[in-house]
Amino acid sequence: MSGKAKPAVRSDERLPPGQHLTPGFPVLDLGIRPEIILADWRLEVGGWVETPTTFTWDKLNALPRFEDVSDFHCVTTWSKFDVRWTGVAFFTLADLVKPRAEAKYVLFASYDGYTTNVRMDDVLDDDVLIATHYDGKPLTREHGGPARVIIPKLYAWKGAKFVRSIEFSESDKLGFWEVRGYSNTADPWTEDRFAQPAPRSHAGACLNGGQTPRLVVPAISCSSQQLTIGAGM
């Protein structure tokens, strides 16, 4: 694989339908925040590629640095504008491992057991990256550090926190939330949240101040300190 990443196509409507802006940055995960020693951290990139590669922390950070400012859209209906990420462009990794022509999908796996799947076409945009810094500072455990995936044009659960492996595949393998009924494509501008009707839950009321929920989301626990829903959000 060689060449350049394709320019990301972004909607003229900056705030997707059904979303509201938040000035903060809510923390959402599986409730497991692994403590990873950087000397032990590894990112395995393989599957249908010509050159499977395992990156240490130093090896990843020796690659060309990439910075992007993008908007962040969570499936629980909040969005945050102008988020500054720094790390390594996904296209840089793909160019090194050289995906085979048969590779049409990518599966991300995380140190907390989370997985999520995307189409190959979605990760080759020029704003997709493995982020190691947020707003100029090293990524904290709360936000998925030491490294997480950022795919701005999709709902944020598609961007795995605590990322540990990237598998290129000829077949689509559903991830943690996808097998539980979440959309496989996750387009915020079409409110593409679910592949099927969501299970009944009272969680939406917790997210919406106790009022009739705008969105019913399965398997969420809420408290005044933290929201817990999915490792990719």
Coordinates of C-alpha atoms in Angstrom, one line a residue:
M1 CA 0.0 0.0 0.0
S2 CA 1.3 3.4 -0.9
G3 CA 0.1 6.9 -1.7
K4 CA -1.8 9.3 0.5
A5 CA -4.8 9.1 2.8
K6 CA -8.0 10.2 1.2
P7 CA -9.5 13.5 2.4
A8 CA -12.2 13.1 4.9
V9 CA -15.6 14.1 3.7
R10 CA -17.5 16.1 6.4
S11 CA -21.1 17.2 6.5
D12 CA -22.0 20.8 6.1
E13 CA -24.1 20.4 9.2
R14 CA -21.5 20.4 11.9
L15 CA -23.8 19.1 14.7
P16 CA -25.4 15.8 13.8
P17 CA -29.2 15.4 14.3
G18 CA -30.2 14.3 17.8
Q19 CA -26.9 15.6 19.4
H20 CA -26.3 18.4 21.8
L21 CA -23.0 20.2 22.6
T22 CA -21.2 19.8 25.9
P23 CA -18.4 22.1 27.2
G24 CA -16.8 19.2 29.1
F25 CA -15.6 15.8 28.1
P26 CA -17.6 13.0 29.8
V27 CA -15.8 9.8 30.6
L28 CA -17.4 6.6 29.3
D29 CA -16.0 3.1 29.3
L30 CA -16.6 -0.5 30.4
G31 CA -15.7 0.4 34.0
I32 CA -12.3 -1.2 33.5
R33 CA -9.3 1.1 33.1
P34 CA -6.2 -1.0 32.8
E35 CA -3.0 0.4 34.2
I36 CA -0.5 -0.1 31.4
I37 CA 3.2 0.3 32.0
L38 CA 4.6 2.0 28.8
A39 CA 7.7 -0.3 28.8
D40 CA 5.2 -3.3 28.5
W41 CA 2.8 -1.7 26.1
R42 CA 2.5 -3.3 22.6
L43 CA 0.3 -2.7 19.6
E44 CA 0.0 -5.7 17.3
V45 CA -1.0 -4.9 13.7
G46 CA -1.7 -8.0 11.6
G47 CA -4.3 -10.1 9.8
W48 CA -4.5 -9.8 6.1
V49 CA -1.3 -7.8 5.7
E50 CA 2.1 -8.3 4.0
T51 CA 4.2 -7.2 7.0
P52 CA 2.6 -8.0 10.4
T53 CA 4.3 -5.7 12.9
T54 CA 4.3 -5.3 16.7
F55 CA 5.0 -1.8 17.9
T56 CA 6.5 -0.9 21.3
W57 CA 5.7 2.5 22.8
D58 CA 9.1 3.8 21.6
K59 CA 8.7 2.3 18.1
L60 CA 5.2 3.8 17.7
N61 CA 6.3 7.3 18.8
A62 CA 9.3 7.2 16.5
L63 CA 6.9 7.3 13.5
P64 CA 5.9 10.7 12.0
R65 CA 3.7 12.7 14.4
F66 CA 0.2 13.7 13.3
E67 CA -2.1 16.3 14.8
D68 CA -5.7 16.9 13.9
V69 CA -8.6 19.0 15.3
S70 CA -11.9 17.3 14.9
D71 CA -15.4 17.0 16.5
F72 CA -16.3 14.1 18.7
H73 CA -19.8 12.6 18.7
C74 CA -21.0 10.1 21.3
V75 CA -23.9 7.8 20.7
T76 CA -25.5 8.9 24.0
T77 CA -26.3 12.2 22.2
W78 CA -23.5 14.6 23.3
S79 CA -20.9 16.2 21.0
K80 CA -17.8 18.1 21.7
F81 CA -16.3 20.5 19.0
D82 CA -12.7 21.2 18.2
V83 CA -10.9 18.4 20.0
R84 CA -7.2 18.4 19.4
W85 CA -5.5 15.0 19.1
T86 CA -1.9 14.1 18.5
G87 CA -0.5 10.7 17.6
V88 CA 0.2 8.6 14.5
A89 CA -2.0 8.7 11.4
F90 CA -3.8 5.4 10.8
F91 CA -2.7 5.6 7.2
T92 CA 1.0 5.6 8.3
L93 CA 0.5 2.3 10.1
A94 CA -1.4 0.8 7.1
D95 CA 1.4 1.9 4.7
L96 CA 3.9 0.1 6.9
V97 CA 2.0 -3.2 7.2
K98 CA 0.7 -3.2 3.6
P99 CA -2.9 -4.6 3.8
R100 CA -3.7 -7.2 1.1
A101 CA -6.3 -6.4 -1.5
E102 CA -8.7 -8.9 0.2
A103 CA -8.7 -6.8 3.4
K104 CA -12.0 -5.0 3.6
Y105 CA -12.5 -4.6 7.3
V106 CA -10.6 -3.7 10.5
L107 CA -11.1 -5.1 14.0
F108 CA -9.7 -3.1 17.0
A109 CA -9.1 -4.8 20.3
S110 CA -8.3 -3.2 23.6
Y111 CA -6.5 -4.0 26.9
D112 CA -9.9 -4.0 28.7
G113 CA -11.4 -6.7 26.5
Y114 CA -13.3 -4.3 24.3
T115 CA -13.5 -4.8 20.5
T116 CA -15.1 -2.8 17.7
N117 CA -15.2 -3.2 13.9
V118 CA -15.1 -0.8 11.0
R119 CA -14.9 -0.8 7.2
M120 CA -11.5 -0.4 5.7
D121 CA -12.8 2.6 3.8
D122 CA -13.6 4.4 7.0
V123 CA -10.1 4.2 8.5
L124 CA -8.2 5.5 5.5
D125 CA -9.5 9.0 5.8
D126 CA -6.8 11.6 6.5
D127 CA -8.2 12.5 10.0
V128 CA -8.1 9.0 11.5
L129 CA -5.3 8.3 14.0
I130 CA -3.9 6.4 16.9
A131 CA -4.0 9.2 19.5
T132 CA -1.4 9.4 22.3
H133 CA -2.1 13.0 23.3
Y134 CA -5.3 15.1 23.9
D135 CA -5.1 18.9 24.0
G136 CA -1.3 18.7 24.0
K137 CA -1.0 16.4 27.0
P138 CA -0.5 12.6 27.2
L139 CA -3.7 10.7 27.0
T140 CA -4.9 9.8 30.5
R141 CA -6.4 6.4 31.5
E142 CA -9.8 8.1 31.8
H143 CA -9.8 9.0 28.1
G144 CA -8.3 5.7 27.0
G145 CA -4.6 6.2 27.4
P146 CA -1.9 5.5 26.7
A147 CA -3.3 5.2 23.1
R148 CA -6.8 5.2 21.6
V149 CA -8.3 5.2 18.1
I150 CA -10.0 8.4 16.8
I151 CA -12.4 8.1 13.8
P152 CA -14.1 11.5 13.7
K153 CA -16.8 10.8 11.1
L154 CA -18.3 7.9 13.2
Y155 CA -19.9 7.6 16.6
A156 CA -17.1 7.5 19.1
W157 CA -17.7 3.9 20.3
K158 CA -15.9 2.9 17.0
G159 CA -12.7 4.5 18.3
A160 CA -11.4 1.9 20.8
K161 CA -9.7 3.1 24.0
F162 CA -6.7 1.3 25.4
V163 CA -6.0 -0.1 22.0
R164 CA -3.7 -3.2 21.8
S165 CA -4.3 -4.7 18.4
I166 CA -5.5 -3.9 14.9
E167 CA -6.6 -6.8 12.7
F168 CA -7.1 -6.4 8.9
S169 CA -9.7 -8.9 7.7
E170 CA -11.4 -10.1 4.5
S171 CA -14.6 -10.7 6.5
D172 CA -16.5 -8.5 9.0
K173 CA -16.2 -9.5 12.6
L174 CA -18.7 -7.8 14.9
G175 CA -17.3 -6.0 18.0
F176 CA -18.5 -5.7 21.6
W177 CA -21.4 -3.3 21.0
E178 CA -22.2 -4.5 17.5
V179 CA -23.2 -8.0 18.7
R180 CA -25.4 -6.3 21.2
G181 CA -27.5 -4.5 18.6
Y182 CA -25.5 -1.3 17.8
S183 CA -25.1 -0.2 14.2
N184 CA -22.3 -1.7 12.2
T185 CA -21.7 1.6 10.3
A186 CA -22.4 4.3 13.1
D187 CA -22.9 7.4 10.9
P188 CA -23.9 10.3 13.3
W189 CA -25.5 12.4 10.5
T190 CA -28.1 9.7 9.8
E191 CA -28.5 8.9 13.5
D192 CA -27.3 5.4 12.7
R193 CA -27.2 4.2 16.2
F194 CA -28.8 0.7 16.2
A195 CA -28.8 -2.2 13.8
Q196 CA -32.1 -3.3 15.4
P197 CA -34.5 -1.9 18.0
A198 CA -32.6 -1.2 21.2
P199 CA -33.5 -3.3 24.3
R200 CA -35.8 -1.6 26.8
S201 CA -33.8 0.2 29.5
H202 CA -34.2 3.0 32.0
A203 CA -30.7 4.2 31.3
G204 CA -31.8 6.9 28.9
A205 CA -33.7 8.7 31.6
C206 CA -30.5 8.9 33.7
L207 CA -28.7 10.5 30.8
N208 CA -31.5 12.9 30.2
G209 CA -32.0 14.4 33.7
G210 CA -34.8 12.0 34.5
Q211 CA -37.0 13.1 31.7
T212 CA -38.4 11.0 28.9
P213 CA -35.3 9.7 27.1
R214 CA -34.4 10.9 23.7
L215 CA -32.4 7.8 23.2
V216 CA -32.7 4.4 24.8
V217 CA -29.2 2.9 25.2
P218 CA -28.7 -0.6 26.7
A219 CA -26.3 -1.4 29.5
I220 CA -25.5 2.0 30.9
S221 CA -24.9 2.8 34.5
C222 CA -24.9 6.4 35.6
S223 CA -23.7 8.3 38.6
S224 CA -22.9 11.9 39.5
Q225 CA -19.2 11.2 38.9
Q226 CA -19.1 9.0 35.8
L227 CA -21.0 7.5 32.9
T228 CA -20.2 3.9 32.0
I229 CA -21.3 2.6 28.6
G230 CA -18.6 1.5 26.2
A231 CA -14.8 1.5 25.9
G232 CA -14.8 3.3 22.6
M233 CA -16.7 6.4 23.7

